[in-house]
Coordinates of C-alpha atoms in Angstrom, one line a residue:
M1 CA -10.3 -45.8 -81.0
K2 CA -13.6 -44.0 -81.4
K3 CA -13.6 -43.9 -77.4
M4 CA -10.8 -41.6 -77.8
N5 CA -11.5 -39.1 -79.6
K6 CA -14.9 -38.6 -78.1
L7 CA -13.1 -37.8 -74.4
I8 CA -11.5 -35.0 -76.4
S9 CA -14.7 -34.0 -77.5
I10 CA -15.6 -33.9 -74.7
M11 CA -13.0 -32.3 -73.0
V12 CA -12.9 -29.4 -75.5
S13 CA -16.2 -28.7 -75.2
L14 CA -15.9 -28.5 -71.3
L15 CA -12.9 -26.4 -71.9
A16 CA -14.7 -23.7 -74.5
I17 CA -17.9 -23.5 -72.1
L18 CA -15.6 -22.1 -68.7
F19 CA -14.1 -19.8 -71.2
F20 CA -16.8 -18.1 -72.2
A21 CA -18.3 -18.2 -68.7
I22 CA -15.1 -16.3 -67.3
S23 CA -15.1 -14.3 -70.3
C24 CA -18.9 -12.9 -69.1
D25 CA -17.7 -11.9 -65.7
D26 CA -15.1 -9.7 -66.6
M27 CA -17.3 -8.4 -69.0
N28 CA -19.7 -7.7 -65.5
D29 CA -17.4 -6.9 -64.0
I30 CA -16.0 -3.6 -67.0
Q31 CA -20.0 -2.6 -67.1
K32 CA -20.6 -2.7 -63.6
E33 CA -17.6 -0.6 -63.2
Y34 CA -18.4 2.2 -66.0
A35 CA -22.2 2.1 -64.2
E36 CA -20.1 3.5 -60.7
K37 CA -18.1 5.7 -62.7
G38 CA -21.4 6.7 -64.0
E39 CA -21.2 9.1 -67.7
Q40 CA -18.5 11.4 -69.0
V41 CA -20.3 14.8 -69.6
Y42 CA -18.2 17.4 -71.3
L43 CA -18.7 21.3 -71.4
G44 CA -19.5 23.1 -74.7
K45 CA -16.1 23.6 -76.3
V46 CA -14.1 27.1 -77.6
D47 CA -15.0 27.9 -80.8
S48 CA -14.2 29.6 -84.3
L49 CA -10.4 31.3 -82.5
Q50 CA -9.6 34.2 -84.4
S51 CA -6.6 35.9 -83.5
F52 CA -5.0 39.8 -83.9
P53 CA -1.3 40.2 -83.9
G54 CA -0.3 43.3 -81.1
F55 CA 3.2 44.3 -80.1
E56 CA 4.1 41.9 -77.8
R57 CA 0.6 41.0 -76.8
T58 CA -1.6 39.0 -79.1
K59 CA -5.6 39.8 -79.0
I60 CA -7.5 36.2 -79.3
V61 CA -11.2 36.2 -79.4
W62 CA -13.9 32.8 -79.5
Y63 CA -17.4 32.2 -79.4
I64 CA -19.2 30.0 -76.3
G65 CA -22.4 27.8 -77.1
S66 CA -25.3 27.8 -75.4
D67 CA -23.8 24.9 -73.0
P68 CA -25.7 27.5 -69.5
K69 CA -22.9 25.1 -67.4
I70 CA -19.7 27.4 -68.2
E71 CA -18.3 29.3 -66.1
Q72 CA -15.0 29.5 -66.7
T73 CA -12.2 29.4 -69.6
I74 CA -8.4 28.2 -68.7
I75 CA -5.8 29.4 -72.0
Y76 CA -2.5 27.7 -71.7
W77 CA 0.5 28.7 -73.1
N78 CA 4.5 28.0 -73.7
M79 CA 3.6 23.9 -73.2
R80 CA 1.2 24.3 -70.6
K81 CA 3.8 26.1 -68.7
D82 CA 1.6 29.9 -69.2
S83 CA -2.3 30.0 -68.3
V84 CA -4.5 32.5 -67.2
V85 CA -8.0 31.9 -65.9
K86 CA -10.6 34.3 -67.6
D87 CA -14.1 34.4 -66.2
F88 CA -17.7 33.6 -68.6
V89 CA -20.1 36.1 -67.6
R90 CA -24.2 34.9 -69.7
T91 CA -26.0 37.1 -71.3
T92 CA -27.3 36.1 -73.5
S93 CA -28.9 32.5 -73.9
G94 CA -27.4 31.5 -77.2
I95 CA -23.9 32.0 -78.5
Q96 CA -21.7 33.9 -76.9
K97 CA -18.6 36.4 -77.9
D98 CA -15.7 36.6 -75.5
S99 CA -12.2 38.1 -75.9
I100 CA -8.9 38.1 -74.2
V101 CA -5.1 40.3 -74.3
I102 CA -2.6 38.6 -73.2
E103 CA 0.3 40.8 -72.5
N104 CA 4.6 40.3 -72.6
L105 CA 4.7 37.5 -75.1
P106 CA 8.0 37.2 -76.8
E107 CA 7.8 37.7 -80.9
G108 CA 7.1 35.8 -83.1
S109 CA 4.4 32.4 -83.2
M110 CA 2.8 30.4 -80.2
S111 CA 0.0 27.8 -79.4
F112 CA -2.8 28.4 -77.2
E113 CA -4.5 25.8 -75.9
F114 CA -8.4 26.7 -74.6
R115 CA -10.6 24.7 -72.0
N116 CA -14.2 25.6 -70.7
I117 CA -14.7 24.1 -67.2
N118 CA -16.7 25.2 -64.5
S119 CA -17.1 24.4 -60.9
K120 CA -18.0 20.7 -60.3
G121 CA -15.2 20.0 -62.2
Q122 CA -16.7 19.7 -65.5
T123 CA -14.4 20.2 -68.7
S124 CA -14.2 20.8 -72.3
L125 CA -12.7 18.8 -74.8
Y126 CA -9.4 21.8 -76.1
S127 CA -10.1 24.3 -78.7
S128 CA -6.1 25.6 -80.6
L129 CA -5.3 27.6 -82.3
T130 CA -1.9 29.3 -83.0
A131 CA -0.8 33.1 -82.4
T132 CA 1.7 35.6 -84.1
M133 CA 3.4 38.3 -81.8
W134 CA 4.7 41.8 -83.4
G135 CA 8.0 42.8 -82.0
K136 CA 11.6 44.7 -82.4
D137 CA 12.4 42.3 -85.6
F138 CA 8.7 42.9 -87.2
A139 CA 9.1 46.6 -87.3
E140 CA 12.0 47.1 -88.1
G141 CA 11.0 45.1 -91.5
L142 CA 8.1 47.6 -92.3
N143 CA 9.1 49.3 -95.2
A144 CA 9.9 52.2 -93.3
R145 CA 10.4 55.5 -94.8
E146 CA 13.7 57.1 -95.8
I147 CA 15.1 60.6 -95.6
E148 CA 16.1 60.6 -99.4
S149 CA 18.0 64.1 -99.1
R150 CA 19.2 66.2 -96.0
N151 CA 20.5 69.9 -97.3
F152 CA 22.0 72.5 -94.7
D153 CA 21.3 76.3 -94.7
Y154 CA 23.7 77.7 -92.4
E155 CA 23.5 80.9 -92.8
Q156 CA 19.4 80.5 -92.1
S157 CA 19.5 78.2 -89.8
R158 CA 17.6 75.5 -91.5
Y159 CA 17.4 72.0 -92.4
E160 CA 15.3 70.9 -94.9
L161 CA 14.7 67.3 -96.0
N162 CA 12.6 65.1 -98.1
L163 CA 11.5 61.9 -97.4
S164 CA 11.3 59.0 -99.2
L165 CA 7.2 58.8 -101.2
T166 CA 4.5 56.3 -99.9
S167 CA 3.2 53.7 -101.7
K168 CA -0.5 51.8 -101.1
G169 CA -0.1 48.9 -98.4
D170 CA 3.1 49.4 -96.4
S171 CA 0.4 50.5 -93.4
V172 CA 2.3 54.0 -92.8
V173 CA 0.3 56.3 -91.0
Y174 CA 3.1 58.8 -90.2
S175 CA 6.7 59.7 -89.7
Q176 CA 8.5 61.8 -86.7
I177 CA 11.0 63.9 -86.2
V178 CA 12.6 65.5 -82.8
Y179 CA 15.5 68.2 -82.0
T180 CA 16.0 70.6 -79.5
D181 CA 16.0 73.7 -80.9
S182 CA 19.3 76.4 -80.3
K183 CA 16.9 77.6 -77.7
G184 CA 16.5 74.6 -75.9
T185 CA 13.4 73.4 -76.4
E186 CA 12.2 70.5 -77.5
R187 CA 10.4 70.3 -80.9
T188 CA 8.2 67.4 -82.3
I189 CA 7.5 66.7 -85.3
R190 CA 4.8 64.6 -87.1
I191 CA 4.9 64.3 -91.1
E192 CA 1.1 62.4 -92.6
R193 CA 2.1 59.9 -94.9
E194 CA 1.4 62.5 -98.3
T195 CA 4.1 65.0 -96.9
N196 CA 7.6 64.5 -98.9
K197 CA 9.3 67.0 -98.0
I198 CA 10.1 68.9 -94.4
E199 CA 11.1 72.2 -92.5
L200 CA 13.7 72.4 -89.6
S201 CA 13.5 76.0 -88.2
D202 CA 15.9 77.1 -85.4
F203 CA 18.4 73.8 -86.3
T204 CA 22.3 75.4 -85.5
D205 CA 24.7 73.9 -87.7
G206 CA 26.8 70.1 -85.8
M207 CA 22.9 69.4 -84.1
E208 CA 21.0 66.4 -84.5
F209 CA 17.5 65.0 -85.2
R210 CA 15.8 62.2 -84.8
F211 CA 13.5 60.2 -87.3
R212 CA 11.1 56.8 -86.7
T213 CA 7.7 56.0 -89.3
V214 CA 4.3 54.5 -87.4
F215 CA 2.5 52.0 -87.9
F216 CA -0.7 50.7 -88.0
P217 CA -0.9 47.1 -89.8
P218 CA -3.7 45.4 -90.6
Q219 CA -5.7 42.7 -88.3
G220 CA -3.3 43.9 -86.1
I221 CA -4.4 45.5 -82.4
D222 CA -1.0 47.9 -82.1
T223 CA 0.9 51.2 -83.7
V224 CA 4.3 50.0 -84.6
Y225 CA 7.2 52.4 -84.5
N226 CA 10.8 51.2 -86.2
E227 CA 13.7 52.5 -83.7
Y228 CA 15.1 56.5 -84.3
A229 CA 17.5 56.6 -86.7
V230 CA 19.5 59.7 -85.3
Y231 CA 20.9 62.3 -87.9
K232 CA 23.8 64.7 -87.0
A233 CA 23.3 68.2 -89.0
P234 CA 27.0 69.1 -90.7
T235 CA 29.4 71.6 -88.2
A236 CA 30.6 73.9 -90.1
V237 CA 34.1 74.8 -91.3
F238 CA 34.8 78.3 -92.0
E239 CA 37.8 77.2 -94.4
K240 CA 39.3 78.9 -97.8
G241 CA 41.8 75.9 -98.5
T242 CA 45.4 76.4 -98.8
K243 CA 46.7 77.6 -102.0
L244 CA 49.2 75.1 -103.7
S245 CA 52.0 76.4 -106.4
L246 CA 51.3 74.1 -108.6
L247 CA 50.3 76.4 -111.2
G248 CA 46.8 74.3 -113.2
N249 CA 45.5 75.4 -116.3
I250 CA 40.7 75.3 -116.8
Q251 CA 41.2 74.3 -120.5
S252 CA 43.0 71.0 -119.2
N253 CA 41.4 67.9 -117.5
Y254 CA 42.9 66.8 -114.2
F255 CA 42.4 63.0 -112.5
Q256 CA 44.0 61.5 -109.9
R257 CA 45.3 57.3 -110.1
D258 CA 45.6 55.2 -106.7
G259 CA 45.2 58.8 -104.8
K260 CA 49.0 59.4 -105.3
Y261 CA 49.0 61.2 -107.8
L262 CA 47.7 63.8 -110.6
Y263 CA 47.1 63.9 -113.7
E264 CA 46.5 66.5 -116.4
W265 CA 45.4 65.9 -119.8
N266 CA 46.0 69.6 -121.3
K267 CA 45.0 70.7 -124.4
G268 CA 48.4 70.6 -126.4
G269 CA 47.2 66.8 -125.9
D270 CA 50.1 65.8 -123.4
L271 CA 49.5 63.9 -119.8
I272 CA 51.7 65.8 -117.4
I273 CA 51.6 63.7 -114.0
Y274 CA 52.5 65.2 -109.9
A275 CA 53.0 62.9 -107.0
L276 CA 51.3 63.9 -103.9
Q277 CA 53.8 64.9 -101.1
E278 CA 53.3 64.6 -97.7
D279 CA 53.0 67.8 -96.7
G280 CA 49.9 67.5 -99.6
S281 CA 51.7 69.3 -102.6
F282 CA 51.7 68.2 -105.8
A283 CA 56.0 67.7 -107.9
Y284 CA 56.4 67.0 -111.5
T285 CA 57.1 63.3 -112.0
E286 CA 57.3 63.2 -115.4
K287 CA 54.8 63.9 -118.3
Y288 CA 53.9 62.3 -122.2
E289 CA 54.7 64.9 -125.0
G290 CA 51.4 64.5 -127.3
I291 CA 50.9 60.9 -126.4
V292 CA 46.9 61.7 -126.2
P293 CA 45.7 63.9 -128.7
R294 CA 42.8 66.2 -128.5
N295 CA 42.1 66.1 -132.5
V296 CA 41.4 61.8 -131.7
Y297 CA 39.7 61.7 -127.6
R298 CA 37.9 64.1 -126.5
D299 CA 38.2 62.6 -122.8
F300 CA 40.6 60.5 -121.0
F301 CA 41.0 59.6 -117.5
F302 CA 42.8 56.5 -115.8
Y303 CA 40.4 53.8 -114.8
D304 CA 41.9 50.5 -113.1
D305 CA 44.9 48.3 -112.4
D306 CA 47.3 50.1 -115.3
K307 CA 43.9 50.7 -117.5
F308 CA 42.5 54.3 -119.0
I309 CA 39.3 54.8 -120.5
A310 CA 39.2 56.6 -123.8
I311 CA 36.3 58.6 -125.3
S312 CA 36.9 59.8 -129.6
T313 CA 35.4 62.3 -131.0
D314 CA 33.3 60.3 -132.3
H315 CA 31.9 58.4 -129.5
K316 CA 34.1 55.4 -129.5
V317 CA 34.5 54.1 -126.1
T318 CA 39.4 51.8 -125.5
M319 CA 41.2 51.0 -123.3
H320 CA 44.4 51.5 -122.7
K321 CA 47.8 51.4 -121.8
I322 CA 51.1 53.4 -121.2
T323 CA 54.1 51.0 -121.9
N324 CA 56.9 52.2 -123.2
G325 CA 56.0 56.0 -123.6
K326 CA 53.8 54.8 -126.0
L327 CA 49.6 54.4 -125.9
V328 CA 48.6 51.0 -126.7
S329 CA 45.1 49.4 -127.6
V330 CA 43.7 47.1 -124.8
G331 CA 41.8 45.2 -127.3
N332 CA 39.1 46.0 -129.4
V333 CA 36.8 49.3 -129.7
L334 CA 34.2 49.0 -126.3
G335 CA 31.6 50.0 -127.2
T336 CA 29.7 53.2 -129.8
G337 CA 27.5 56.1 -129.5
F338 CA 29.1 57.6 -126.0
N339 CA 28.0 60.6 -126.8
M340 CA 27.3 61.8 -123.4
S341 CA 28.8 65.1 -122.0
K342 CA 31.1 63.7 -119.2
F343 CA 32.8 60.9 -117.6
L344 CA 33.4 60.5 -114.1
P345 CA 36.2 57.6 -113.4
A346 CA 35.1 55.0 -110.2
K347 CA 36.4 52.4 -108.8
G348 CA 35.7 48.7 -111.7
F349 CA 33.1 50.7 -113.4
F350 CA 32.6 54.3 -114.5
Y351 CA 30.1 56.9 -114.8
S352 CA 28.3 58.8 -118.0
V353 CA 26.2 61.8 -117.7
G354 CA 24.9 62.5 -120.4
D355 CA 20.8 64.9 -120.4
Y356 CA 21.3 65.2 -116.4
T357 CA 20.5 61.5 -116.9
L358 CA 23.6 59.6 -114.6
K359 CA 24.8 55.8 -116.1
T360 CA 26.9 53.0 -114.8
W361 CA 29.4 51.2 -117.2
F362 CA 31.0 48.0 -116.0
A363 CA 34.2 47.4 -118.6
K364 CA 36.8 44.9 -117.6
N365 CA 40.3 45.0 -117.7
D366 CA 40.2 42.8 -121.0
A367 CA 38.2 45.4 -122.5
T368 CA 35.1 43.6 -122.2
W369 CA 32.4 44.7 -120.9
A370 CA 30.6 42.7 -117.6
S371 CA 27.1 41.8 -117.9
S372 CA 25.4 44.5 -116.7
N373 CA 25.3 48.5 -118.5
G374 CA 23.7 51.6 -118.9
L375 CA 21.6 51.4 -116.7
T376 CA 20.2 54.6 -114.9
V377 CA 21.0 55.9 -111.6
A378 CA 19.8 58.9 -111.3
T379 CA 17.9 60.9 -113.3
N380 CA 17.7 65.4 -112.8
F381 CA 21.3 65.0 -111.7
R382 CA 21.8 68.8 -112.1
Y383 CA 26.1 69.3 -110.9
D384 CA 28.9 70.6 -112.4
P385 CA 31.8 70.6 -112.4
C386 CA 31.5 67.3 -109.8
V387 CA 33.8 64.7 -108.6
L388 CA 33.9 61.2 -107.2
F389 CA 36.0 62.2 -104.1
N390 CA 38.0 58.9 -102.7
F391 CA 35.6 56.7 -104.9
K392 CA 33.2 57.1 -102.2
Y393 CA 31.4 59.7 -102.7
L394 CA 30.3 61.6 -106.1
I395 CA 30.5 66.0 -104.9
G396 CA 29.0 68.0 -106.9
I397 CA 28.0 72.0 -107.2
D398 CA 24.6 72.9 -107.8
A399 CA 24.2 75.4 -109.8
K400 CA 23.6 78.5 -106.4
G401 CA 27.0 77.1 -105.1
Y402 CA 25.8 75.1 -102.6
L403 CA 28.1 71.7 -103.0
H404 CA 26.7 68.2 -102.8
S405 CA 27.7 64.7 -100.8
I406 CA 26.0 61.3 -102.3
P407 CA 27.2 58.1 -100.3
I408 CA 27.7 55.3 -104.0
S409 CA 27.7 51.2 -103.7
T410 CA 30.4 49.7 -105.4
T411 CA 27.9 48.5 -107.9
G412 CA 27.0 52.1 -108.7
R413 CA 24.1 53.3 -106.4
L414 CA 23.4 56.6 -104.4
G415 CA 22.7 57.1 -101.3
N416 CA 21.4 60.0 -99.1
E417 CA 21.8 63.0 -100.7
D418 CA 23.6 65.3 -98.4
A419 CA 23.7 70.0 -99.1
I420 CA 27.6 70.0 -97.5
G421 CA 29.0 73.3 -98.0
S422 CA 28.6 76.9 -100.1
G423 CA 30.4 79.1 -101.9
W424 CA 32.2 76.6 -103.9
N425 CA 31.4 78.1 -107.0
R426 CA 34.1 79.5 -106.7
F427 CA 35.3 77.3 -108.7
V428 CA 35.4 76.1 -112.2
K429 CA 37.1 72.4 -111.7
I430 CA 36.8 70.0 -108.5
V431 CA 39.8 67.0 -108.6
S432 CA 39.7 64.2 -106.0
V433 CA 43.7 62.9 -105.2
G434 CA 42.6 60.1 -101.8
E435 CA 41.9 62.2 -98.5
K436 CA 42.6 66.1 -100.8
L437 CA 39.9 67.6 -102.8
L438 CA 41.4 70.5 -105.2
G439 CA 39.1 73.5 -106.1
L440 CA 40.1 75.0 -109.7
D441 CA 39.3 78.6 -110.2
N442 CA 39.2 81.6 -112.5
N443 CA 42.7 81.8 -112.1
G444 CA 44.0 78.8 -112.7
D445 CA 45.5 79.2 -109.4
F446 CA 44.4 75.7 -107.1
Y447 CA 43.2 75.5 -103.9
E448 CA 43.5 72.6 -101.4
F449 CA 41.0 70.7 -98.7
D450 CA 41.5 68.1 -96.3
F451 CA 38.3 67.4 -97.3
D452 CA 35.1 65.5 -95.0
A453 CA 32.4 64.5 -97.6
T454 CA 29.8 63.6 -94.4
N455 CA 30.9 65.6 -91.2
S456 CA 31.4 69.6 -92.3
Y457 CA 29.5 71.9 -93.5
W458 CA 31.8 73.8 -96.4
V459 CA 31.4 77.4 -95.8
L460 CA 33.4 79.4 -98.5
D461 CA 31.5 83.1 -98.9
K462 CA 32.1 83.9 -95.5

């Protein structure tokens, strides 16, 4: 047994010696292989990369150390499918700055890799950075100036434009307008960021102009332009309106319902209904005598569904409907203290006008308020008379008789204002019924217009 154990011990020792000898041979082979190849030499790598965005391009700046063996820098992008070689010309023995502008790049962000090389096949390790390129989407997303109001003067062939204010950090350099005057000469006007009002001379009705804003965003290398917006002056319409056989009364209040009916609330508190006919005339339909007494209510108008809004003489807001010829209250008093001078019905809300301030009020059909009310949407609102045309545009007449149009949103917000007519101070009231606009003069005569609130300039004083 002892001899067997000794034999096993000797065999294990021999195997260990054999394994060690083989391992030493392998190690010698590896060392020999690397000795034959020689030590790998790397060039100095690109350092301190910075990028500066441009329009569909980028400028990249970097630094190269004192390694004298560097001859070129290769820049890769698009997963190394695209590349460019930049020769490196050393001008100093120390650290040296270099740069490149890479053109025709897609908008967005992209990774770039840099590697120094020389004619001996030596290379550096890779350096990388992510660069940003601007494009059309970026330009359109900048805070461009807007044209807030357009006042066309037909007689003077002049278009007065009011621009939105610039703000700190908006990168606006200037704005630009291009138009062709009545003589066929193209004019380009540069509007500095400090200028908020501009006048286009020799500009006749129906002509167009283009408007855009020019930016120079920080840390960039390019001026950026947003797309031109095209504006057209309204076309002059010389129409006095069609006189209706319907007799009006300047002491009555008039409002529409559903674009089909004209309601008259007269001085006696009667509510008289006229239906709009296909030929544009109005036919008497119904009368509710004394249903809305004037000694109780100072304003009354159709609101929504089958509901009406009333403003009492003690400035309370209430909702009503007409049932079996009687005015029936819906719910409780909506609000108090409504001492504003004027109210304009819209879809699902109404405006109040007081001290030249325009506010929105949203009432539900169960005579309760919506969550947001009393929001000021305009100040210095100086139009009288005024009306909401087809629930899309506020139409108003100023002190000089010019007619103005302001688009509204479903939340009552106002868009950009346009002057769309002159000589409208011949009317003391204006009323909208569907696509018709009615003007009531001091004689109690109604004149009807197939109205367009955007493309026509209504000249009544020629």
